GROMACS .gro file of N, CA and C in nm:
model
  480
    1UNK      N    1  -0.630  -1.196   0.686
    1UNK     CA    2  -0.564  -1.287   0.591
    1UNK      C    3  -0.401  -1.227   0.599
    2UNK      N    4  -0.321  -1.316   0.545
    2UNK     CA    5  -0.195  -1.269   0.505
    2UNK      C    6  -0.182  -1.340   0.378
    3UNK      N    7  -0.243  -1.371   0.274
    3UNK     CA    8  -0.249  -1.473   0.152
    3UNK      C    9  -0.183  -1.375   0.050
    4UNK      N   10  -0.165  -1.459  -0.065
    4UNK     CA   11  -0.167  -1.397  -0.202
    4UNK      C   12  -0.322  -1.409  -0.221
    5UNK      N   13  -0.335  -1.286  -0.336
    5UNK     CA   14  -0.460  -1.265  -0.394
    5UNK      C   15  -0.543  -1.394  -0.442
    6UNK      N   16  -0.480  -1.487  -0.504
    6UNK     CA   17  -0.571  -1.595  -0.555
    6UNK      C   18  -0.631  -1.692  -0.436
    7UNK      N   19  -0.509  -1.708  -0.349
    7UNK     CA   20  -0.519  -1.777  -0.206
    7UNK      C   21  -0.676  -1.711  -0.105
    8UNK      N   22  -0.662  -1.572  -0.114
    8UNK     CA   23  -0.775  -1.514  -0.048
    8UNK      C   24  -0.916  -1.515  -0.125
    9UNK      N   25  -0.914  -1.503  -0.241
    9UNK     CA   26  -1.027  -1.506  -0.349
    9UNK      C   27  -1.088  -1.643  -0.301
   10UNK      N   28  -1.014  -1.753  -0.311
   10UNK     CA   29  -1.041  -1.876  -0.329
   10UNK      C   30  -1.136  -1.905  -0.166
   11UNK      N   31  -1.058  -1.892  -0.066
   11UNK     CA   32  -1.128  -1.873   0.047
   11UNK      C   33  -1.237  -1.822   0.078
   12UNK      N   34  -1.236  -1.672   0.027
   12UNK     CA   35  -1.382  -1.613   0.016
   12UNK      C   36  -1.517  -1.688  -0.043
   13UNK      N   37  -1.447  -1.718  -0.138
   13UNK     CA   38  -1.536  -1.806  -0.257
   13UNK      C   39  -1.592  -1.912  -0.161
   14UNK      N   40  -1.506  -1.999  -0.085
   14UNK     CA   41  -1.562  -2.128  -0.031
   14UNK      C   42  -1.616  -2.102   0.107
   15UNK      N   43  -1.610  -1.963   0.169
   15UNK     CA   44  -1.685  -1.968   0.271
   15UNK      C   45  -1.786  -1.862   0.282
   16UNK      N   46  -1.820  -1.767   0.189
   16UNK     CA   47  -1.901  -1.653   0.201
   16UNK      C   48  -2.032  -1.734   0.218
   17UNK      N   49  -2.067  -1.791   0.139
   17UNK     CA   50  -2.212  -1.875   0.137
   17UNK      C   51  -2.215  -1.919   0.309
   18UNK      N   52  -2.143  -1.978   0.355
   18UNK     CA   53  -2.138  -2.062   0.497
   18UNK      C   54  -2.121  -1.959   0.617
   19UNK      N   55  -2.066  -1.872   0.567
   19UNK     CA   56  -2.069  -1.770   0.682
   19UNK      C   57  -2.074  -1.597   0.624
   20UNK      N   58  -2.212  -1.570   0.611
   20UNK     CA   59  -2.236  -1.442   0.530
   20UNK      C   60  -2.225  -1.329   0.612
   21UNK      N   61  -2.210  -1.340   0.707
   21UNK     CA   62  -2.185  -1.239   0.810
   21UNK      C   63  -2.032  -1.222   0.873
   22UNK      N   64  -1.939  -1.308   0.800
   22UNK     CA   65  -1.798  -1.290   0.832
   22UNK      C   66  -1.743  -1.173   0.787
   23UNK      N   67  -1.674  -1.113   0.844
   23UNK     CA   68  -1.562  -0.985   0.800
   23UNK      C   69  -1.436  -1.033   0.725
   24UNK      N   70  -1.399  -1.007   0.636
   24UNK     CA   71  -1.276  -1.086   0.576
   24UNK      C   72  -1.194  -0.939   0.551
   25UNK      N   73  -1.089  -0.963   0.603
   25UNK     CA   74  -0.971  -0.859   0.607
   25UNK      C   75  -0.841  -0.888   0.553
   26UNK      N   76  -0.746  -0.791   0.494
   26UNK     CA   77  -0.601  -0.868   0.456
   26UNK      C   78  -0.542  -0.745   0.447
   27UNK      N   79  -0.390  -0.780   0.463
   27UNK     CA   80  -0.305  -0.676   0.447
   27UNK      C   81  -0.268  -0.656   0.321
   28UNK      N   82  -0.168  -0.550   0.283
   28UNK     CA   83  -0.155  -0.489   0.146
   28UNK      C   84  -0.074  -0.604   0.043
   29UNK      N   85   0.009  -0.678   0.131
   29UNK     CA   86   0.061  -0.768   0.037
   29UNK      C   87  -0.018  -0.878  -0.047
   30UNK      N   88  -0.169  -0.860  -0.031
   30UNK     CA   89  -0.252  -0.932  -0.109
   30UNK      C   90  -0.211  -0.905  -0.228
   31UNK      N   91  -0.205  -0.803  -0.298
   31UNK     CA   92  -0.206  -0.722  -0.405
   31UNK      C   93  -0.364  -0.687  -0.436
   32UNK      N   94  -0.364  -0.568  -0.382
   32UNK     CA   95  -0.555  -0.532  -0.378
   32UNK      C   96  -0.602  -0.499  -0.522
   33UNK      N   97  -0.537  -0.469  -0.639
   33UNK     CA   98  -0.591  -0.467  -0.766
   33UNK      C   99  -0.609  -0.605  -0.803
   34UNK      N  100  -0.527  -0.717  -0.809
   34UNK     CA  101  -0.552  -0.847  -0.830
   34UNK      C  102  -0.647  -0.909  -0.767
   35UNK      N  103  -0.668  -0.883  -0.614
   35UNK     CA  104  -0.763  -0.945  -0.541
   35UNK      C  105  -0.908  -0.902  -0.588
   36UNK      N  106  -0.950  -0.762  -0.621
   36UNK     CA  107  -1.035  -0.702  -0.626
   36UNK      C  108  -1.060  -0.772  -0.789
   37UNK      N  109  -1.000  -0.784  -0.878
   37UNK     CA  110  -1.034  -0.836  -0.995
   37UNK      C  111  -1.068  -0.983  -1.010
   38UNK      N  112  -0.988  -1.065  -0.905
   38UNK     CA  113  -1.005  -1.220  -0.889
   38UNK      C  114  -1.160  -1.217  -0.824
   39UNK      N  115  -1.193  -1.155  -0.728
   39UNK     CA  116  -1.315  -1.146  -0.652
   39UNK      C  117  -1.438  -1.125  -0.757
   40UNK      N  118  -1.412  -1.009  -0.847
   40UNK     CA  119  -1.530  -0.950  -0.934
   40UNK      C  120  -1.549  -1.060  -1.023
   41UNK      N  121  -1.453  -1.120  -1.072
   41UNK     CA  122  -1.505  -1.273  -1.159
   41UNK      C  123  -1.582  -1.337  -1.101
   42UNK      N  124  -1.548  -1.371  -0.985
   42UNK     CA  125  -1.661  -1.471  -0.902
   42UNK      C  126  -1.799  -1.429  -0.874
   43UNK      N  127  -1.829  -1.294  -0.878
   43UNK     CA  128  -1.921  -1.216  -0.869
   43UNK      C  129  -1.905  -1.094  -0.744
   44UNK      N  130  -2.006  -1.013  -0.770
   44UNK     CA  131  -1.971  -0.906  -0.654
   44UNK      C  132  -2.007  -0.940  -0.517
   45UNK      N  133  -2.091  -1.038  -0.493
   45UNK     CA  134  -2.113  -1.035  -0.357
   45UNK      C  135  -1.982  -1.119  -0.306
   46UNK      N  136  -1.888  -1.128  -0.403
   46UNK     CA  137  -1.775  -1.201  -0.299
   46UNK      C  138  -1.665  -1.085  -0.284
   47UNK      N  139  -1.662  -0.948  -0.344
   47UNK     CA  140  -1.606  -0.856  -0.341
   47UNK      C  141  -1.672  -0.772  -0.232
   48UNK      N  142  -1.781  -0.735  -0.234
   48UNK     CA  143  -1.810  -0.619  -0.170
   48UNK      C  144  -1.811  -0.652   0.004
   49UNK      N  145  -1.757  -0.565   0.046
   49UNK     CA  146  -1.698  -0.569   0.176
   49UNK      C  147  -1.598  -0.640   0.251
   50UNK      N  148  -1.505  -0.657   0.138
   50UNK     CA  149  -1.382  -0.717   0.184
   50UNK      C  150  -1.237  -0.604   0.218
   51UNK      N  151  -1.228  -0.604   0.331
   51UNK     CA  152  -1.121  -0.463   0.370
   51UNK      C  153  -0.968  -0.531   0.366
   52UNK      N  154  -0.900  -0.448   0.323
   52UNK     CA  155  -0.783  -0.439   0.297
   52UNK      C  156  -0.696  -0.336   0.369
   53UNK      N  157  -0.617  -0.351   0.443
   53UNK     CA  158  -0.509  -0.227   0.536
   53UNK      C  159  -0.401  -0.189   0.392
   54UNK      N  160  -0.389  -0.078   0.392
   54UNK     CA  161  -0.268  -0.036   0.310
   54UNK      C  162  -0.174   0.035   0.378
   55UNK      N  163  -0.031   0.017   0.320
   55UNK     CA  164   0.075   0.112   0.387
   55UNK      C  165   0.100   0.239   0.342
   56UNK      N  166  -0.016   0.263   0.216
   56UNK     CA  167   0.004   0.406   0.183
   56UNK      C  168  -0.167   0.486   0.156
   57UNK      N  169  -0.130   0.583   0.142
   57UNK     CA  170  -0.309   0.654   0.130
   57UNK      C  171  -0.377   0.607   0.015
   58UNK      N  172  -0.499   0.611   0.022
   58UNK     CA  173  -0.571   0.624  -0.103
   58UNK      C  174  -0.523   0.640  -0.249
   59UNK      N  175  -0.532   0.551  -0.360
   59UNK     CA  176  -0.463   0.578  -0.497
   59UNK      C  177  -0.580   0.677  -0.554
   60UNK      N  178  -0.707   0.718  -0.504
   60UNK     CA  179  -0.778   0.789  -0.550
   60UNK      C  180  -0.813   0.922  -0.488
   61UNK      N  181  -0.711   0.914  -0.384
   61UNK     CA  182  -0.712   1.061  -0.290
   61UNK      C  183  -0.612   1.170  -0.357
   62UNK      N  184  -0.583   1.267  -0.257
   62UNK     CA  185  -0.533   1.406  -0.337
   62UNK      C  186  -0.432   1.422  -0.255
   63UNK      N  187  -0.378   1.351  -0.182
   63UNK     CA  188  -0.234   1.393  -0.089
   63UNK      C  189  -0.104   1.419  -0.205
   64UNK      N  190  -0.015   1.514  -0.151
   64UNK     CA  191   0.067   1.545  -0.265
   64UNK      C  192   0.149   1.407  -0.280
   65UNK      N  193   0.157   1.341  -0.203
   65UNK     CA  194   0.259   1.226  -0.286
   65UNK      C  195   0.175   1.138  -0.371
   66UNK      N  196   0.050   1.133  -0.363
   66UNK     CA  197  -0.029   1.057  -0.451
   66UNK      C  198  -0.063   1.143  -0.583
   67UNK      N  199  -0.062   1.266  -0.579
   67UNK     CA  200  -0.064   1.341  -0.713
   67UNK      C  201   0.079   1.314  -0.766
   68UNK      N  202   0.171   1.344  -0.682
   68UNK     CA  203   0.298   1.296  -0.737
   68UNK      C  204   0.330   1.181  -0.820
   69UNK      N  205   0.317   1.095  -0.742
   69UNK     CA  206   0.306   0.944  -0.791
   69UNK      C  207   0.182   0.956  -0.925
   70UNK      N  208   0.097   1.001  -0.943
   70UNK     CA  209   0.034   0.980  -1.075
   70UNK      C  210   0.073   1.075  -1.181
   71UNK      N  211   0.127   1.158  -1.120
   71UNK     CA  212   0.199   1.249  -1.257
   71UNK      C  213   0.310   1.172  -1.333
   72UNK      N  214   0.410   1.090  -1.207
   72UNK     CA  215   0.513   0.997  -1.282
   72UNK      C  216   0.438   0.898  -1.317
   73UNK      N  217   0.349   0.858  -1.313
   73UNK     CA  218   0.303   0.730  -1.347
   73UNK      C  219   0.261   0.740  -1.487
   74UNK      N  220   0.150   0.882  -1.530
   74UNK     CA  221   0.148   0.887  -1.636
   74UNK      C  222   0.246   0.958  -1.746
   75UNK      N  223   0.344   1.005  -1.678
   75UNK     CA  224   0.484   1.040  -1.747
   75UNK      C  225   0.566   0.925  -1.833
   76UNK      N  226   0.565   0.793  -1.703
   76UNK     CA  227   0.675   0.717  -1.768
   76UNK      C  228   0.564   0.577  -1.799
   77UNK      N  229   0.478   0.566  -1.766
   77UNK     CA  230   0.404   0.450  -1.801
   77UNK      C  231   0.262   0.481  -1.847
   78UNK      N  232   0.239   0.574  -1.942
   78UNK     CA  233   0.106   0.625  -1.999
   78UNK      C  234   0.011   0.515  -2.013
   79UNK      N  235  -0.112   0.519  -1.946
   79UNK     CA  236  -0.213   0.427  -1.991
   79UNK      C  237  -0.238   0.327  -1.879
   80UNK      N  238  -0.114   0.344  -1.774
   80UNK     CA  239  -0.114   0.240  -1.691
   80UNK      C  240  -0.191   0.307  -1.549
   81UNK      N  241  -0.283   0.221  -1.506
   81UNK     CA  242  -0.371   0.296  -1.416
   81UNK      C  243  -0.322   0.275  -1.254
   82UNK      N  244  -0.335   0.382  -1.206
   82UNK     CA  245  -0.285   0.368  -1.048
   82UNK      C  246  -0.288   0.235  -0.959
   83UNK      N  247  -0.241   0.202  -0.889
   83UNK     CA  248  -0.281   0.109  -0.782
   83UNK      C  249  -0.162   0.102  -0.674
   84UNK      N  250  -0.238   0.040  -0.576
   84UNK     CA  251  -0.179   0.010  -0.455
   84UNK      C  252  -0.018  -0.040  -0.447
   85UNK      N  253   0.031  -0.137  -0.527
   85UNK     CA  254   0.130  -0.202  -0.532
   85UNK      C  255   0.236  -0.079  -0.581
   86UNK      N  256   0.188  -0.025  -0.710
   86UNK     CA  257   0.315   0.080  -0.768
   86UNK      C  258   0.321   0.200  -0.670
   87UNK      N  259   0.209   0.212  -0.591
   87UNK     CA  260   0.200   0.340  -0.510
   87UNK      C  261   0.308   0.342  -0.403
   88UNK      N  262   0.291   0.184  -0.351
   88UNK     CA  263   0.402   0.163  -0.214
   88UNK      C  264   0.542   0.143  -0.318
   89UNK      N  265   0.530   0.103  -0.414
   89UNK     CA  266   0.685   0.134  -0.480
   89UNK      C  267   0.733   0.254  -0.481
   90UNK      N  268   0.667   0.352  -0.517
   90UNK     CA  269   0.691   0.479  -0.537
   90UNK      C  270   0.713   0.561  -0.404
   91UNK      N  271   0.634   0.516  -0.290
   91UNK     CA  272   0.675   0.597  -0.159
   91UNK      C  273   0.810   0.547  -0.155
   92UNK      N  274   0.836   0.401  -0.133
   92UNK     CA  275   0.975   0.332  -0.099
   92UNK      C  276   1.119   0.375  -0.148
   93UNK      N  277   1.078   0.384  -0.289
   93UNK     CA  278   1.205   0.470  -0.391
   93UNK      C  279   1.196   0.598  -0.342
   94UNK      N  280   1.092   0.710  -0.316
   94UNK     CA  281   1.112   0.836  -0.309
   94UNK      C  282   1.172   0.844  -0.170
   95UNK      N  283   1.160   0.764  -0.075
   95UNK     CA  284   1.230   0.775   0.073
   95UNK      C  285   1.372   0.717   0.033
   96UNK      N  286   1.421   0.640  -0.049
   96UNK     CA  287   1.555   0.613  -0.084
   96UNK      C  288   1.632   0.678  -0.151
   97UNK      N  289   1.540   0.780  -0.239
   97UNK     CA  290   1.596   0.859  -0.300
   97UNK      C  291   1.625   1.007  -0.208
   98UNK      N  292   1.546   1.042  -0.113
   98UNK     CA  293   1.565   1.149  -0.007
   98UNK      C  294   1.716   1.100   0.075
   99UNK      N  295   1.722   0.971   0.100
   99UNK     CA  296   1.815   0.931   0.192
   99UNK      C  297   1.953   0.926   0.114
  100UNK      N  298   1.962   0.910  -0.026
  100UNK     CA  299   2.070   0.919  -0.099
  100UNK      C  300   2.105   1.062  -0.099
  101UNK      N  301   2.013   1.156  -0.160
  101UNK     CA  302   2.054   1.301  -0.151
  101UNK      C  303   2.094   1.346  -0.013
  102UNK      N  304   2.057   1.300   0.094
  102UNK     CA  305   2.108   1.370   0.219
  102UNK      C  306   2.239   1.271   0.276
  103UNK      N  307   2.282   1.179   0.217
  103UNK     CA  308   2.388   1.088   0.218
  103UNK      C  309   2.487   1.181   0.158
  104UNK      N  310   2.493   1.238   0.047
  104UNK     CA  311   2.603   1.281  -0.044
  104UNK      C  312   2.669   1.203  -0.128
  105UNK      N  313   2.761   1.231  -0.191
  105UNK     CA  314   2.805   1.189  -0.313
  105UNK      C  315   2.931   1.069  -0.260
  106UNK      N  316   2.997   1.043  -0.143
  106UNK     CA  317   3.044   0.955  -0.076
  106UNK      C  318   2.974   0.801  -0.011
  107UNK      N  319   2.912   0.743  -0.119
  107UNK     CA  320   2.847   0.655  -0.098
  107UNK      C  321   2.884   0.503  -0.075
  108UNK      N  322   2.878   0.472   0.057
  108UNK     CA  323   2.884   0.332   0.083
  108UNK      C  324   2.805   0.258   0.210
  109UNK      N  325   2.780   0.133   0.220
  109UNK     CA  326   2.676   0.107   0.285
  109UNK      C  327   2.655   0.130   0.429
  110UNK      N  328   2.750   0.160   0.506
  110UNK     CA  329   2.778   0.205   0.627
  110UNK      C  330   2.707   0.337   0.632
  111UNK      N  331   2.749   0.435   0.562
  111UNK     CA  332   2.708   0.584   0.550
  111UNK      C  333   2.558   0.584   0.526
  112UNK      N  334   2.516   0.503   0.417
  112UNK     CA  335   2.394   0.507   0.369
  112UNK      C  336   2.292   0.459   0.534
  113UNK      N  337   2.341   0.373   0.567
  113UNK     CA  338   2.255   0.317   0.702
  113UNK      C  339   2.256   0.455   0.780
  114UNK      N  340   2.374   0.489   0.827
  114UNK     CA  341   2.370   0.598   0.903
  114UNK      C  342   2.279   0.712   0.860
  115UNK      N  343   2.285   0.736   0.765
  115UNK     CA  344   2.170   0.855   0.703
  115UNK      C  345   2.039   0.785   0.686
  116UNK      N  346   1.999   0.676   0.691
  116UNK     CA  347   1.865   0.643   0.701
  116UNK      C  348   1.787   0.645   0.876
  117UNK      N  349   1.911   0.576   0.974
  117UNK     CA  350   1.912   0.626   1.093
  117UNK      C  351   1.871   0.750   1.140
  118UNK      N  352   1.951   0.840   1.052
  118UNK     CA  353   1.910   0.994   1.116
  118UNK      C  354   1.812   1.087   1.045
  119UNK      N  355   1.749   1.015   0.956
  119UNK     CA  356   1.625   1.047   0.880
  119UNK      C  357   1.519   1.051   0.958
  120UNK      N  358   1.464   1.192   1.001
  120UNK     CA  359   1.352   1.200   1.122
  120UNK      C  360   1.219   1.313   1.071
  121UNK      N  361   1.122   1.283   1.084
  121UNK     CA  362   0.989   1.379   1.051
  121UNK      C  363   1.049   1.414   0.883
  122UNK      N  364   1.067   1.336   0.797
  122UNK     CA  365   1.067   1.342   0.665
  122UNK      C  366   0.908   1.362   0.635
  123UNK      N  367   0.878   1.493   0.541
  123UNK     CA  368   0.735   1.514   0.528
  123UNK      C  369   0.722   1.500   0.352
  124UNK      N  370   0.678   1.380   0.344
  124UNK     CA  371   0.672   1.339   0.178
  124UNK      C  372   0.524   1.376   0.107
  125UNK      N  373   0.430   1.430   0.205
  125UNK     CA  374   0.298   1.412   0.166
  125UNK      C  375   0.226   1.313   0.195
  126UNK      N  376   0.261   1.208   0.233
  126UNK     CA  377   0.175   1.133   0.316
  126UNK      C  378   0.069   1.114   0.406
  127UNK      N  379   0.060   1.245   0.472
  127UNK     CA  380   0.007   1.276   0.597
  127UNK      C  381   0.047   1.243   0.738
  128UNK      N  382   0.142   1.172   0.726
  128UNK     CA  383   0.222   1.101   0.848
  128UNK      C  384   0.391   1.122   0.818
  129UNK      N  385   0.440   1.172   0.913
  129UNK     CA  386   0.620   1.182   0.880
  129UNK      C  387   0.678   1.050   0.871
  130UNK      N  388   0.799   1.049   0.808
  130UNK     CA  389   0.857   0.953   0.763
  130UNK      C  390   0.968   0.972   0.869
  131UNK      N  391   0.990   0.879   0.973
  131UNK     CA  392   1.098   0.893   1.073
  131UNK      C  393   1.175   0.731   1.105
  132UNK      N  394   1.295   0.750   1.070
  132UNK     CA  395   1.382   0.638   1.109
  132UNK      C  396   1.510   0.646   1.253
  133UNK      N  397   1.545   0.552   1.269
  133UNK     CA  398   1.626   0.565   1.389
  133UNK      C  399   1.750   0.446   1.437
  134UNK      N  400   1.828   0.420   1.518
  134UNK     CA  401   1.899   0.350   1.530
  134UNK      C  402   1.814   0.210   1.574
  135UNK      N  403   1.728   0.205   1.626
  135UNK     CA  404   1.637   0.098   1.683
  135UNK      C  405   1.495   0.075   1.609
  136UNK      N  406   1.464   0.177   1.494
  136UNK     CA  407   1.344   0.191   1.415
  136UNK      C  408   1.371   0.196   1.289
  137UNK      N  409   1.338   0.089   1.253
  137UNK     CA  410   1.376   0.091   1.104
  137UNK      C  411   1.227   0.050   1.002
  138UNK      N  412   1.128   0.090   1.065
  138UNK     CA  413   1.000   0.105   1.017
  138UNK      C  414   0.978   0.268   0.982
  139UNK      N  415   0.996   0.322   0.876
  139UNK     CA  416   0.964   0.467   0.900
  139UNK      C  417   0.840   0.512   0.909
  140UNK      N  418   0.720   0.432   0.881
  140UNK     CA  419   0.573   0.491   0.863
  140UNK      C  420   0.519   0.396   0.980
  141UNK      N  421   0.416   0.452   1.065
  141UNK     CA  422   0.388   0.372   1.139
  141UNK      C  423   0.197   0.347   1.126
  142UNK      N  424   0.172   0.454   0.996
  142UNK     CA  425   0.013   0.462   0.975
  142UNK      C  426  -0.030   0.358   0.902
  143UNK      N  427  -0.140   0.338   0.904
  143UNK     CA  428  -0.204   0.232   0.810
  143UNK      C  429  -0.353   0.258   0.747
  144UNK      N  430  -0.365   0.279   0.639
  144UNK     CA  431  -0.493   0.314   0.603
  144UNK      C  432  -0.595   0.233   0.557
  145UNK      N  433  -0.706   0.220   0.585
  145UNK     CA  434  -0.839   0.107   0.565
  145UNK      C  435  -0.876   0.128   0.415
  146UNK      N  436  -0.904   0.031   0.362
  146UNK     CA  437  -0.982   0.033   0.241
  146UNK      C  438  -1.086  -0.086   0.236
  147UNK      N  439  -1.196  -0.056   0.146
  147UNK     CA  440  -1.284  -0.171   0.158
  147UNK      C  441  -1.337  -0.150   0.008
  148UNK      N  442  -1.355  -0.305  -0.024
  148UNK     CA  443  -1.422  -0.319  -0.197
  148UNK      C  444  -1.570  -0.310  -0.176
  149UNK      N  445  -1.620  -0.215  -0.276
  149UNK     CA  446  -1.769  -0.180  -0.289
  149UNK      C  447  -1.815  -0.285  -0.402
  150UNK      N  448  -1.953  -0.320  -0.403
  150UNK     CA  449  -1.988  -0.372  -0.543
  150UNK      C  450  -1.936  -0.367  -0.670
  151UNK      N  451  -1.902  -0.260  -0.688
  151UNK     CA  452  -1.804  -0.220  -0.864
  151UNK      C  453  -1.655  -0.312  -0.847
  152UNK      N  454  -1.609  -0.327  -0.729
  152UNK     CA  455  -1.473  -0.389  -0.734
  152UNK      C  456  -1.366  -0.285  -0.723
  153UNK      N  457  -1.431  -0.146  -0.649
  153UNK     CA  458  -1.356  -0.023  -0.637
  153UNK      C  459  -1.314  -0.017  -0.486
  154UNK      N  460  -1.187   0.018  -0.459
  154UNK     CA  461  -1.172   0.049  -0.310
  154UNK      C  462  -1.221   0.184  -0.256
  155UNK      N  463  -1.295   0.189  -0.127
  155UNK     CA  464  -1.313   0.286  -0.102
  155UNK      C  465  -1.205   0.315   0.047
  156UNK      N  466  -1.197   0.432   0.082
  156UNK     CA  467  -1.130   0.453   0.205
  156UNK      C  468  -1.227   0.436   0.312
  157UNK      N  469  -1.174   0.380   0.429
  157UNK     CA  470  -1.287   0.342   0.533
  157UNK      C  471  -1.155   0.404   0.682
  158UNK      N  472  -1.246   0.462   0.756
  158UNK     CA  473  -1.157   0.491   0.879
  158UNK      C  474  -1.119   0.386   0.975
  159UNK      N  475  -1.037   0.353   1.046
  159UNK     CA  476  -0.983   0.248   1.107
  159UNK      C  477  -0.984   0.259   1.270
  160UNK      N  478  -0.989   0.396   1.288
  160UNK     CA  479  -1.032   0.451   1.394
  160UNK      C  480  -1.152   0.403   1.517
   0.00000   0.00000   0.00000
């Protein structure tokens, strides 16, 4: 599925009893935290086993980018729980900051695009390098799997 969280939850609610062996999957666009909350309101049978692919590593993990993210989150937004949407934003903004540093003080659109297109094998602690090119505008090709458990928490799963 590629829905918003409420549409996904409604679909699961309407079909779970009709098709109990159905495997529900969604992409990170769904808003993982919101989906988990919505499904838990319906009951744990609706949440358990729902798979969501992520474009960032597990928020409960210990990769260096996740640790940096959690440190920044607690410093600038004390009490705010980590989630996949804000981690995604942190990763994207960190890549932008790296490109701006490499670009130098003479900033203009064309130069920044050129800087991005020449950003290769940037190791930011994702566990996979960030690489762009003239015909490659997607910097990361790794996808991380998560699956909701009966408590409404995402557990990492291997997608291989």
